[in-house]
Amino acid sequence: MVMYRKIAIFLIVAGLISGCVSCQSTDDIQSVTETTAETVTETETTSILDELGEKDFEGRTYTIYENDYTDFHINIPEDTLTGDVINDALYQRDADLEERYNIVLEYHEDDSSDPFKNSVLAGDDLYNIIISDNMNSLVNSGVLTNLCALDDLSLDQSWWSPLIYDSIRYDDRMYFTTGDISPAVYQSPFCMFLNLALYEDLGIETDIWDLVIDGKWTLDSVIELTKGLDRDLNNDSVMDLKNDFYGIVMQPTEETTDALLAGCGEQLSGILPDGSGLGVTFNERTVSVVEKMMQFTQKIVHEDINDVINYTFKEGRALFLQHKLESAGVHLRDMEDPYLILPMPKYDENQETYISGMSICVHCFVGVPKTADPEFTGFVTEALARYSHEKIRPLSYDLVYTQKITRDERSLEVLNIIFDTLYVDFGMCFNFGGMNVTMKDIVFYEKPLISTIESVRPAAEKAIEEFIENWNS
């Protein structure tokens, strides 16, 4: 593997234009940024839970319906402590809140949301919340309650997701959100990975870490750092994920284009810029973003969609990988080369903040059934979110990501950036008129940009009109 990479690097460097200034030293590249811990005095014993006040629910049961089918989207603890960080944190959370508010926390797990949906339609008060993935089916079925009507939920606070509160709240209605209440949320954000061994071998002088921290990690940065790096190493005239070298690899899916657009503050449909309603938001800036995206994206021939991760990046034949944090724990745990986690790039330096779009396929989104008692459900749901933010998120940073996923403590600082800027919008969730799939075809399969989007605009506008009717009813 090492010899193969050295040959690949030799070929790449030989093909690049000479005259580059030598890169910074290995010590500089792999140095760990020191973070200053906040000093907590002995008198600072308050918790954000205290703001909720005291309650005694006299042993009432609160039931969480978990619609999951994976072993790595963990939202449910075992019946005992196991030594696993997340399991034990969830177990302790439930025990503490049960004692504090005199409640019983129960879970119902199913690989489908249909039983949940049917119970609500039948008028049964069986569940208090559902944690699931793509929520559009539940929203369209009319079985979820308006979260904005639950007085105890602080949906614009950091233990939920303020950017999601802004992007999928329409006409003062919001039917699902996410946040620290679900540990699976820590696997859902889109991000980028940098192979640090290749970064050193290629003699890149740009300090990517400084770019990120200074807010200068942009689409132009990606274009500049990846251009000219692709190499057909086996000379068969076909770029092959299992044999050749790439500047950047990514899955050719609508999730990828959604991630890149969201990172640049763009959406294909959603809340209109002037706040006047919901509609198609494709505009001149979107065109500029897509044109830049197309300078480093390409059609990739693959046998399996995960080949970009499991072969090309993992084997050290791509400088960058774009995917989601889930890959770090699922695909890259035994990767030999060190890597750095990066946020999704901004459009330009004038963009106020990084934006971390989320995969709607990760089981971390939370909704409340219409049949649930709003006062009891709202209070306990908020308590679960606040406790999780205060107690479980730090464990996910310091223990899970440090020990199992990240190879560089700088990634922990990036994780703070990512988790504080979680985002989804209406277009990502509902794909009105097939616009998001259409954008994938434009970016990866060379369909013309303007005419292709305009061809689906009428269908998107009609779908949005029907959606608004259903949303408001």
GROMACS .gro file of C-alpha atoms in nm:
model
  473
    1MET     CA    1   0.000   0.000   0.000
    2VAL     CA    2   0.274   0.246   0.098
    3MET     CA    3   0.482   0.167  -0.213
    4TYR     CA    4   0.174   0.201  -0.435
    5ARG     CA    5   0.103   0.544  -0.289
    6LYS     CA    6   0.463   0.655  -0.338
    7ILE     CA    7   0.443   0.558  -0.706
    8ALA     CA    8   0.111   0.744  -0.740
    9ILE     CA    9   0.249   1.054  -0.572
   10PHE     CA   10   0.558   1.048  -0.792
   11LEU     CA   11   0.343   1.041  -1.103
   12ILE     CA   12   0.120   1.320  -0.979
   13VAL     CA   13   0.396   1.550  -0.866
   14ALA     CA   14   0.581   1.490  -1.191
   15GLY     CA   15   0.275   1.606  -1.381
   16LEU     CA   16   0.215   1.922  -1.182
   17ILE     CA   17   0.355   2.260  -1.277
   18SER     CA   18   0.690   2.316  -1.108
   19GLY     CA   19   0.778   2.614  -0.897
   20CYS     CA   20   0.564   2.539  -0.592
   21VAL     CA   21   0.700   2.662  -0.264
   22SER     CA   22   0.786   2.377  -0.029
   23CYS     CA   23   0.515   2.289   0.219
   24GLN     CA   24   0.525   2.346   0.588
   25SER     CA   25   0.696   2.092   0.809
   26THR     CA   26   0.540   1.764   0.919
   27ASP     CA   27   0.537   1.892   1.275
   28ASP     CA   28   0.334   2.194   1.165
   29ILE     CA   29   0.086   1.984   0.969
   30GLN     CA   30   0.028   1.734   1.249
   31SER     CA   31   0.046   1.975   1.537
   32VAL     CA   32  -0.251   1.972   1.768
   33THR     CA   33  -0.434   2.297   1.828
   34GLU     CA   34  -0.458   2.365   2.196
   35THR     CA   35  -0.802   2.452   2.320
   36THR     CA   36  -0.865   2.649   2.632
   37ALA     CA   37  -1.106   2.482   2.870
   38GLU     CA   38  -1.351   2.702   3.052
   39THR     CA   39  -1.284   2.723   3.422
   40VAL     CA   40  -1.583   2.612   3.624
   41THR     CA   41  -1.594   2.743   3.978
   42GLU     CA   42  -1.730   2.541   4.267
   43THR     CA   43  -2.033   2.767   4.290
   44GLU     CA   44  -2.137   2.708   3.927
   45THR     CA   45  -2.366   2.410   3.981
   46THR     CA   46  -2.666   2.523   3.779
   47SER     CA   47  -2.797   2.317   3.491
   48ILE     CA   48  -3.009   2.420   3.193
   49LEU     CA   49  -3.256   2.166   3.329
   50ASP     CA   50  -3.312   2.391   3.631
   51GLU     CA   51  -3.479   2.649   3.407
   52LEU     CA   52  -3.764   2.404   3.342
   53GLY     CA   53  -3.860   2.394   3.708
   54GLU     CA   54  -3.962   2.096   3.916
   55LYS     CA   55  -4.228   1.844   3.817
   56ASP     CA   56  -4.374   1.526   3.963
   57PHE     CA   57  -4.557   1.319   3.703
   58GLU     CA   58  -4.649   1.046   3.954
   59GLY     CA   59  -4.495   0.756   3.766
   60ARG     CA   60  -4.641   0.840   3.425
   61THR     CA   61  -4.492   0.655   3.124
   62TYR     CA   62  -4.325   0.839   2.836
   63THR     CA   63  -4.275   0.617   2.530
   64ILE     CA   64  -4.023   0.674   2.251
   65TYR     CA   65  -4.096   0.505   1.917
   66GLU     CA   66  -3.767   0.437   1.741
   67ASN     CA   67  -3.786   0.359   1.370
   68ASP     CA   68  -3.443   0.214   1.300
   69TYR     CA   69  -3.280  -0.076   1.120
   70THR     CA   70  -2.908  -0.019   1.167
   71ASP     CA   71  -2.655  -0.112   1.431
   72PHE     CA   72  -2.481   0.225   1.428
   73HIS     CA   73  -2.765   0.479   1.463
   74ILE     CA   74  -2.793   0.441   1.839
   75ASN     CA   75  -3.086   0.607   2.016
   76ILE     CA   76  -3.193   0.330   2.253
   77PRO     CA   77  -2.988   0.211   2.552
   78GLU     CA   78  -2.965  -0.149   2.666
   79ASP     CA   79  -3.136  -0.246   2.991
   80THR     CA   80  -2.805  -0.221   3.171
   81LEU     CA   81  -2.468  -0.048   3.163
   82THR     CA   82  -2.244  -0.214   2.903
   83GLY     CA   83  -1.929  -0.004   2.898
   84ASP     CA   84  -2.022   0.151   2.564
   85VAL     CA   85  -1.999   0.529   2.589
   86ILE     CA   86  -2.327   0.621   2.421
   87ASN     CA   87  -2.527   0.333   2.568
   88ASP     CA   88  -2.417   0.416   2.921
   89ALA     CA   89  -2.479   0.787   2.873
   90LEU     CA   90  -2.834   0.719   2.750
   91TYR     CA   91  -2.893   0.470   3.032
   92GLN     CA   92  -2.778   0.728   3.288
   93ARG     CA   93  -2.984   1.004   3.126
   94ASP     CA   94  -3.300   0.797   3.146
   95ALA     CA   95  -3.233   0.693   3.506
   96ASP     CA   96  -3.165   1.051   3.616
   97LEU     CA   97  -3.475   1.194   3.450
   98GLU     CA   98  -3.696   0.912   3.575
   99GLU     CA   99  -3.590   0.992   3.929
  100ARG     CA  100  -3.602   1.369   3.888
  101TYR     CA  101  -3.951   1.388   3.739
  102ASN     CA  102  -4.101   1.060   3.867
  103ILE     CA  103  -4.159   0.917   3.519
  104VAL     CA  104  -4.097   0.587   3.342
  105LEU     CA  105  -3.914   0.601   3.008
  106GLU     CA  106  -3.995   0.321   2.766
  107TYR     CA  107  -3.894   0.243   2.408
  108HIS     CA  108  -4.069   0.077   2.118
  109GLU     CA  109  -3.843  -0.022   1.829
  110ASP     CA  110  -3.964  -0.113   1.481
  111ASP     CA  111  -3.810  -0.119   1.134
  112SER     CA  112  -4.110   0.070   0.994
  113SER     CA  113  -4.302   0.380   1.095
  114ASP     CA  114  -4.631   0.228   0.980
  115PRO     CA  115  -4.738   0.094   1.323
  116PHE     CA  116  -4.676   0.441   1.469
  117LYS     CA  117  -4.874   0.604   1.190
  118ASN     CA  118  -5.162   0.359   1.223
  119SER     CA  119  -5.184   0.404   1.598
  120VAL     CA  120  -5.215   0.781   1.563
  121LEU     CA  121  -5.474   0.754   1.287
  122ALA     CA  122  -5.670   0.521   1.516
  123GLY     CA  123  -5.661   0.785   1.790
  124ASP     CA  124  -5.446   0.579   2.026
  125ASP     CA  125  -5.222   0.762   2.274
  126LEU     CA  126  -4.942   0.504   2.275
  127TYR     CA  127  -4.633   0.712   2.200
  128ASN     CA  128  -4.492   1.050   2.299
  129ILE     CA  129  -4.230   1.098   2.028
  130ILE     CA  130  -4.091   0.919   1.726
  131ILE     CA  131  -3.724   0.922   1.627
  132SER     CA  132  -3.693   0.834   1.260
  133ASP     CA  133  -3.522   0.915   0.933
  134ASN     CA  134  -3.695   1.076   0.634
  135MET     CA  135  -4.003   1.235   0.793
  136ASN     CA  136  -4.191   1.334   0.477
  137SER     CA  137  -4.424   1.033   0.491
  138LEU     CA  138  -4.530   1.114   0.847
  139VAL     CA  139  -4.576   1.483   0.768
  140ASN     CA  140  -4.785   1.406   0.460
  141SER     CA  141  -4.995   1.159   0.660
  142GLY     CA  142  -5.096   1.431   0.903
  143VAL     CA  143  -5.007   1.230   1.214
  144LEU     CA  144  -4.761   1.476   1.371
  145THR     CA  145  -4.838   1.772   1.593
  146ASN     CA  146  -4.711   2.126   1.543
  147LEU     CA  147  -4.398   2.150   1.757
  148CYS     CA  148  -4.430   2.529   1.775
  149ALA     CA  149  -4.750   2.479   1.973
  150LEU     CA  150  -4.568   2.291   2.252
  151ASP     CA  151  -4.486   2.564   2.502
  152ASP     CA  152  -4.195   2.388   2.672
  153LEU     CA  153  -3.994   2.324   2.354
  154SER     CA  154  -3.713   2.576   2.297
  155LEU     CA  155  -3.671   2.496   1.928
  156ASP     CA  156  -3.441   2.790   1.856
  157GLN     CA  157  -3.187   2.688   2.120
  158SER     CA  158  -2.861   2.501   2.070
  159TRP     CA  159  -2.986   2.171   2.216
  160TRP     CA  160  -3.220   2.158   1.917
  161SER     CA  161  -3.105   2.313   1.589
  162PRO     CA  162  -3.154   2.687   1.532
  163LEU     CA  163  -3.080   2.666   1.157
  164ILE     CA  164  -3.341   2.394   1.115
  165TYR     CA  165  -3.586   2.603   1.316
  166ASP     CA  166  -3.536   2.881   1.062
  167SER     CA  167  -3.547   2.659   0.753
  168ILE     CA  168  -3.842   2.422   0.809
  169ARG     CA  169  -4.075   2.641   1.013
  170TYR     CA  170  -4.347   2.773   0.786
  171ASP     CA  171  -4.654   2.975   0.888
  172ASP     CA  172  -4.551   2.920   1.251
  173ARG     CA  173  -4.577   2.545   1.202
  174MET     CA  174  -4.301   2.288   1.234
  175TYR     CA  175  -4.359   1.913   1.251
  176PHE     CA  176  -4.013   1.770   1.306
  177THR     CA  177  -3.665   1.875   1.408
  178THR     CA  178  -3.351   1.722   1.553
  179GLY     CA  179  -3.082   1.788   1.808
  180ASP     CA  180  -2.888   1.634   2.094
  181ILE     CA  181  -3.190   1.429   2.206
  182SER     CA  182  -3.077   1.173   1.944
  183PRO     CA  183  -2.712   1.058   1.957
  184ALA     CA  184  -2.752   0.945   1.595
  185VAL     CA  185  -2.750   1.316   1.506
  186TYR     CA  186  -2.373   1.309   1.554
  187GLN     CA  187  -2.343   1.080   1.249
  188SER     CA  188  -2.576   1.268   1.015
  189PRO     CA  189  -2.393   1.589   0.907
  190PHE     CA  190  -2.221   1.609   0.573
  191CYS     CA  191  -1.852   1.692   0.590
  192MET     CA  192  -1.523   1.647   0.410
  193PHE     CA  193  -1.218   1.438   0.495
  194LEU     CA  194  -0.858   1.529   0.415
  195ASN     CA  195  -0.591   1.258   0.385
  196LEU     CA  196  -0.307   1.409   0.588
  197ALA     CA  197  -0.044   1.168   0.453
  198LEU     CA  198  -0.119   1.274   0.096
  199TYR     CA  199  -0.136   1.637   0.205
  200GLU     CA  200   0.224   1.606   0.321
  201ASP     CA  201   0.347   1.390   0.032
  202LEU     CA  202   0.208   1.626  -0.231
  203GLY     CA  203   0.391   1.922  -0.079
  204ILE     CA  204   0.083   2.140  -0.052
  205GLU     CA  205   0.174   2.477   0.093
  206THR     CA  206  -0.179   2.591   0.174
  207ASP     CA  207  -0.258   2.556   0.544
  208ILE     CA  208  -0.606   2.404   0.518
  209TRP     CA  209  -0.653   2.414   0.893
  210ASP     CA  210  -0.601   2.790   0.899
  211LEU     CA  211  -0.845   2.829   0.611
  212VAL     CA  212  -1.115   2.650   0.809
  213ILE     CA  213  -1.062   2.836   1.135
  214ASP     CA  214  -1.035   3.173   0.959
  215GLY     CA  215  -1.363   3.112   0.775
  216LYS     CA  216  -1.187   3.093   0.438
  217TRP     CA  217  -1.259   2.729   0.350
  218THR     CA  218  -1.460   2.778   0.029
  219LEU     CA  219  -1.550   2.618  -0.303
  220ASP     CA  220  -1.258   2.806  -0.457
  221SER     CA  221  -1.028   2.640  -0.202
  222VAL     CA  222  -1.146   2.297  -0.311
  223ILE     CA  223  -1.107   2.384  -0.679
  224GLU     CA  224  -0.754   2.515  -0.626
  225LEU     CA  225  -0.637   2.222  -0.412
  226THR     CA  226  -0.773   1.945  -0.634
  227LYS     CA  227  -0.719   2.067  -0.989
  228GLY     CA  228  -0.474   1.862  -1.192
  229LEU     CA  229  -0.448   1.579  -0.936
  230ASP     CA  230  -0.652   1.309  -1.113
  231ARG     CA  231  -0.430   1.039  -1.265
  232ASP     CA  232  -0.511   0.728  -1.469
  233LEU     CA  233  -0.246   0.521  -1.293
  234ASN     CA  234  -0.304   0.197  -1.486
  235ASN     CA  235  -0.325   0.377  -1.824
  236ASP     CA  236  -0.646   0.209  -1.937
  237SER     CA  237  -0.808   0.543  -2.034
  238VAL     CA  238  -1.084   0.488  -1.775
  239MET     CA  239  -1.081   0.648  -1.431
  240ASP     CA  240  -1.132   0.358  -1.193
  241LEU     CA  241  -1.202   0.392  -0.821
  242LYS     CA  242  -1.002   0.080  -0.739
  243ASN     CA  243  -0.691   0.168  -0.938
  244ASP     CA  244  -0.658   0.537  -1.013
  245PHE     CA  245  -0.590   0.859  -0.821
  246TYR     CA  246  -0.832   1.147  -0.757
  247GLY     CA  247  -0.809   1.495  -0.612
  248ILE     CA  248  -1.153   1.450  -0.458
  249VAL     CA  249  -1.409   1.170  -0.453
  250MET     CA  250  -1.777   1.174  -0.360
  251GLN     CA  251  -2.087   0.969  -0.421
  252PRO     CA  252  -2.277   1.080  -0.735
  253THR     CA  253  -2.608   1.127  -0.551
  254GLU     CA  254  -2.858   1.399  -0.471
  255GLU     CA  255  -2.734   1.388  -0.111
  256THR     CA  256  -2.397   1.510  -0.235
  257THR     CA  257  -2.540   1.797  -0.437
  258ASP     CA  258  -2.772   1.882  -0.145
  259ALA     CA  259  -2.469   1.890   0.086
  260LEU     CA  260  -2.267   2.118  -0.139
  261LEU     CA  261  -2.558   2.355  -0.201
  262ALA     CA  262  -2.649   2.372   0.167
  263GLY     CA  263  -2.288   2.441   0.263
  264CYS     CA  264  -2.301   2.746   0.037
  265GLY     CA  265  -2.628   2.869   0.186
  266GLU     CA  266  -2.827   2.766  -0.122
  267GLN     CA  267  -3.141   2.558  -0.161
  268LEU     CA  268  -3.347   2.462  -0.465
  269SER     CA  269  -3.675   2.522  -0.285
  270GLY     CA  270  -3.775   2.643   0.058
  271ILE     CA  271  -3.850   2.965   0.244
  272LEU     CA  272  -3.823   3.249  -0.009
  273PRO     CA  273  -3.544   3.502   0.059
  274ASP     CA  274  -3.791   3.779   0.142
  275GLY     CA  275  -3.977   3.552   0.385
  276SER     CA  276  -4.300   3.587   0.188
  277GLY     CA  277  -4.369   3.216   0.154
  278LEU     CA  278  -4.248   2.880   0.033
  279GLY     CA  279  -4.137   2.832  -0.326
  280VAL     CA  280  -3.863   2.754  -0.577
  281THR     CA  281  -3.551   2.945  -0.470
  282PHE     CA  282  -3.324   2.866  -0.767
  283ASN     CA  283  -3.164   3.198  -0.871
  284GLU     CA  284  -2.850   3.357  -1.015
  285ARG     CA  285  -2.646   3.284  -0.704
  286THR     CA  286  -2.752   2.918  -0.723
  287VAL     CA  287  -2.625   2.909  -1.080
  288SER     CA  288  -2.289   3.050  -0.969
  289VAL     CA  289  -2.264   2.792  -0.688
  290VAL     CA  290  -2.345   2.502  -0.921
  291GLU     CA  291  -2.097   2.620  -1.183
  292LYS     CA  292  -1.823   2.619  -0.920
  293MET     CA  293  -1.932   2.276  -0.794
  294MET     CA  294  -1.901   2.138  -1.145
  295GLN     CA  295  -1.534   2.237  -1.158
  296PHE     CA  296  -1.443   1.958  -0.914
  297THR     CA  297  -1.729   1.707  -0.944
  298GLN     CA  298  -1.735   1.440  -1.212
  299LYS     CA  299  -1.915   1.128  -1.327
  300ILE     CA  300  -1.749   0.838  -1.149
  301VAL     CA  301  -1.778   0.478  -1.269
  302HIS     CA  302  -1.839   0.251  -0.972
  303GLU     CA  303  -1.947  -0.102  -0.887
  304ASP     CA  304  -2.077   0.002  -0.547
  305ILE     CA  305  -2.162   0.355  -0.436
  306ASN     CA  306  -1.938   0.317  -0.130
  307ASP     CA  307  -1.630   0.237  -0.343
  308VAL     CA  308  -1.528   0.605  -0.319
  309ILE     CA  309  -1.493   0.554   0.057
  310ASN     CA  310  -1.394   0.190   0.100
  311TYR     CA  311  -1.136   0.183  -0.178
  312THR     CA  312  -1.023   0.516  -0.322
  313PHE     CA  313  -1.004   0.731  -0.009
  314LYS     CA  314  -0.939   0.454   0.240
  315GLU     CA  315  -0.649   0.317   0.031
  316GLY     CA  316  -0.483   0.659   0.001
  317ARG     CA  317  -0.571   0.740  -0.361
  318ALA     CA  318  -0.775   1.055  -0.304
  319LEU     CA  319  -0.674   1.375  -0.128
  320PHE     CA  320  -1.033   1.461  -0.026
  321LEU     CA  321  -1.351   1.266   0.039
  322GLN     CA  322  -1.694   1.425   0.070
  323HIS     CA  323  -1.950   1.222   0.263
  324LYS     CA  324  -2.097   1.239   0.614
  325LEU     CA  325  -1.959   1.189   0.961
  326GLU     CA  326  -2.108   0.842   0.972
  327SER     CA  327  -1.827   0.727   0.740
  328ALA     CA  328  -1.566   0.798   1.003
  329GLY     CA  329  -1.709   0.539   1.240
  330VAL     CA  330  -1.842   0.292   0.984
  331HIS     CA  331  -1.599   0.289   0.690
  332LEU     CA  332  -1.274   0.453   0.800
  333ARG     CA  333  -1.205   0.309   1.143
  334ASP     CA  334  -0.920   0.091   1.016
  335MET     CA  335  -0.785   0.337   0.760
  336GLU     CA  336  -0.405   0.343   0.778
  337ASP     CA  337  -0.346   0.705   0.677
  338PRO     CA  338  -0.434   0.983   0.923
  339TYR     CA  339  -0.712   1.216   0.814
  340LEU     CA  340  -0.866   1.545   0.919
  341ILE     CA  341  -1.240   1.614   0.931
  342LEU     CA  342  -1.344   1.942   0.764
  343PRO     CA  343  -1.678   2.123   0.743
  344MET     CA  344  -1.852   2.159   0.409
  345PRO     CA  345  -1.698   2.454   0.221
  346LYS     CA  346  -1.865   2.793   0.206
  347TYR     CA  347  -1.949   2.966  -0.121
  348ASP     CA  348  -1.704   3.247  -0.046
  349GLU     CA  349  -1.541   3.424   0.249
  350ASN     CA  350  -1.832   3.668   0.278
  351GLN     CA  351  -2.065   3.388   0.384
  352GLU     CA  352  -2.136   3.441   0.751
  353THR     CA  353  -2.099   3.084   0.876
  354TYR     CA  354  -2.035   2.727   0.772
  355ILE     CA  355  -2.358   2.532   0.717
  356SER     CA  356  -2.369   2.159   0.785
  357GLY     CA  357  -2.642   1.995   0.583
  358MET     CA  358  -2.768   1.667   0.721
  359SER     CA  359  -2.852   1.334   0.563
  360ILE     CA  360  -3.226   1.273   0.590
  361CYS     CA  361  -3.148   0.899   0.585
  362VAL     CA  362  -3.003   0.898   0.937
  363HIS     CA  363  -3.248   0.809   1.215
  364CYS     CA  364  -3.226   1.125   1.421
  365PHE     CA  365  -3.532   1.336   1.339
  366VAL     CA  366  -3.793   1.386   1.608
  367GLY     CA  367  -4.168   1.429   1.578
  368VAL     CA  368  -4.458   1.428   1.826
  369PRO     CA  369  -4.781   1.242   1.745
  370LYS     CA  370  -5.107   1.436   1.740
  371THR     CA  371  -5.248   1.205   2.005
  372ALA     CA  372  -4.983   1.285   2.268
  373ASP     CA  373  -5.060   1.497   2.575
  374PRO     CA  374  -4.894   1.827   2.475
  375GLU     CA  375  -4.799   1.944   2.826
  376PHE     CA  376  -4.650   1.616   2.949
  377THR     CA  377  -4.484   1.536   2.616
  378GLY     CA  378  -4.348   1.886   2.561
  379PHE     CA  379  -4.192   1.904   2.907
  380VAL     CA  380  -4.025   1.562   2.905
  381THR     CA  381  -3.905   1.601   2.544
  382GLU     CA  382  -3.741   1.931   2.630
  383ALA     CA  383  -3.584   1.778   2.941
  384LEU     CA  384  -3.440   1.491   2.734
  385ALA     CA  385  -3.294   1.739   2.484
  386ARG     CA  386  -3.142   1.966   2.748
  387TYR     CA  387  -2.990   1.680   2.946
  388SER     CA  388  -2.848   1.527   2.626
  389HIS     CA  389  -2.692   1.856   2.522
  390GLU     CA  390  -2.531   1.905   2.859
  391LYS     CA  391  -2.419   1.551   2.935
  392ILE     CA  392  -2.412   1.337   2.620
  393ARG     CA  393  -2.275   1.574   2.356
  394PRO     CA  394  -1.945   1.625   2.545
  395LEU     CA  395  -1.907   1.247   2.573
  396SER     CA  396  -1.962   1.209   2.202
  397TYR     CA  397  -1.686   1.463   2.137
  398ASP     CA  398  -1.429   1.359   2.392
  399LEU     CA  399  -1.477   0.984   2.404
  400VAL     CA  400  -1.647   0.842   2.097
  401TYR     CA  401  -1.487   1.067   1.834
  402THR     CA  402  -1.145   1.085   1.995
  403GLN     CA  403  -1.107   0.716   2.066
  404LYS     CA  404  -1.296   0.561   1.778
  405ILE     CA  405  -1.314   0.802   1.489
  406THR     CA  406  -1.095   1.109   1.462
  407ARG     CA  407  -0.721   1.084   1.408
  408ASP     CA  408  -0.645   1.445   1.492
  409GLU     CA  409  -0.763   1.653   1.787
  410ARG     CA  410  -0.817   1.945   1.551
  411SER     CA  411  -1.116   1.750   1.422
  412LEU     CA  412  -1.283   1.799   1.760
  413GLU     CA  413  -1.287   2.174   1.702
  414VAL     CA  414  -1.436   2.114   1.359
  415LEU     CA  415  -1.703   1.892   1.514
  416ASN     CA  416  -1.808   2.186   1.730
  417ILE     CA  417  -1.849   2.393   1.414
  418ILE     CA  418  -2.045   2.116   1.243
  419PHE     CA  419  -2.283   2.033   1.528
  420ASP     CA  420  -2.357   2.399   1.593
  421THR     CA  421  -2.460   2.454   1.229
  422LEU     CA  422  -2.686   2.154   1.156
  423TYR     CA  423  -2.925   2.222   0.871
  424VAL     CA  424  -3.196   2.075   0.650
  425ASP     CA  425  -3.449   2.257   0.435
  426PHE     CA  426  -3.782   2.178   0.272
  427GLY     CA  427  -3.622   2.097  -0.061
  428MET     CA  428  -3.378   1.847   0.089
  429CYS     CA  429  -3.659   1.672   0.277
  430PHE     CA  430  -3.935   1.674   0.015
  431ASN     CA  431  -3.758   1.695  -0.325
  432PHE     CA  432  -4.041   1.899  -0.477
  433GLY     CA  433  -4.099   1.807  -0.841
  434GLY     CA  434  -3.781   1.599  -0.839
  435MET     CA  435  -3.563   1.913  -0.835
  436ASN     CA  436  -3.296   1.763  -0.611
  437VAL     CA  437  -3.261   1.449  -0.821
  438THR     CA  438  -3.251   1.670  -1.130
  439MET     CA  439  -2.962   1.869  -0.982
  440LYS     CA  440  -2.771   1.545  -0.932
  441ASP     CA  441  -2.814   1.470  -1.303
  442ILE     CA  442  -2.685   1.816  -1.389
  443VAL     CA  443  -2.376   1.801  -1.167
  444PHE     CA  444  -2.271   1.440  -1.224
  445TYR     CA  445  -2.422   1.348  -1.559
  446GLU     CA  446  -2.371   1.668  -1.760
  447LYS     CA  447  -2.731   1.769  -1.818
  448PRO     CA  448  -2.762   2.140  -1.915
  449LEU     CA  449  -2.812   2.355  -1.605
  450ILE     CA  450  -3.073   2.624  -1.676
  451SER     CA  451  -3.299   2.441  -1.920
  452THR     CA  452  -3.305   2.123  -1.711
  453ILE     CA  453  -3.403   2.308  -1.394
  454GLU     CA  454  -3.664   2.512  -1.578
  455SER     CA  455  -3.814   2.192  -1.719
  456VAL     CA  456  -3.901   2.070  -1.367
  457ARG     CA  457  -3.994   2.409  -1.218
  458PRO     CA  458  -4.370   2.377  -1.296
  459ALA     CA  459  -4.385   2.036  -1.129
  460ALA     CA  460  -4.196   2.170  -0.829
  461GLU     CA  461  -4.424   2.472  -0.793
  462LYS     CA  462  -4.733   2.251  -0.811
  463ALA     CA  463  -4.587   2.011  -0.552
  464ILE     CA  464  -4.509   2.304  -0.320
  465GLU     CA  465  -4.862   2.438  -0.356
  466GLU     CA  466  -5.008   2.100  -0.258
  467PHE     CA  467  -4.756   2.069   0.023
  468ILE     CA  468  -4.853   2.406   0.174
  469GLU     CA  469  -5.218   2.305   0.171
  470ASN     CA  470  -5.137   1.985   0.356
  471TRP     CA  471  -4.888   2.155   0.593
  472ASN     CA  472  -5.140   2.413   0.705
  473SER     CA  473  -5.423   2.166   0.747
   0.00000   0.00000   0.00000
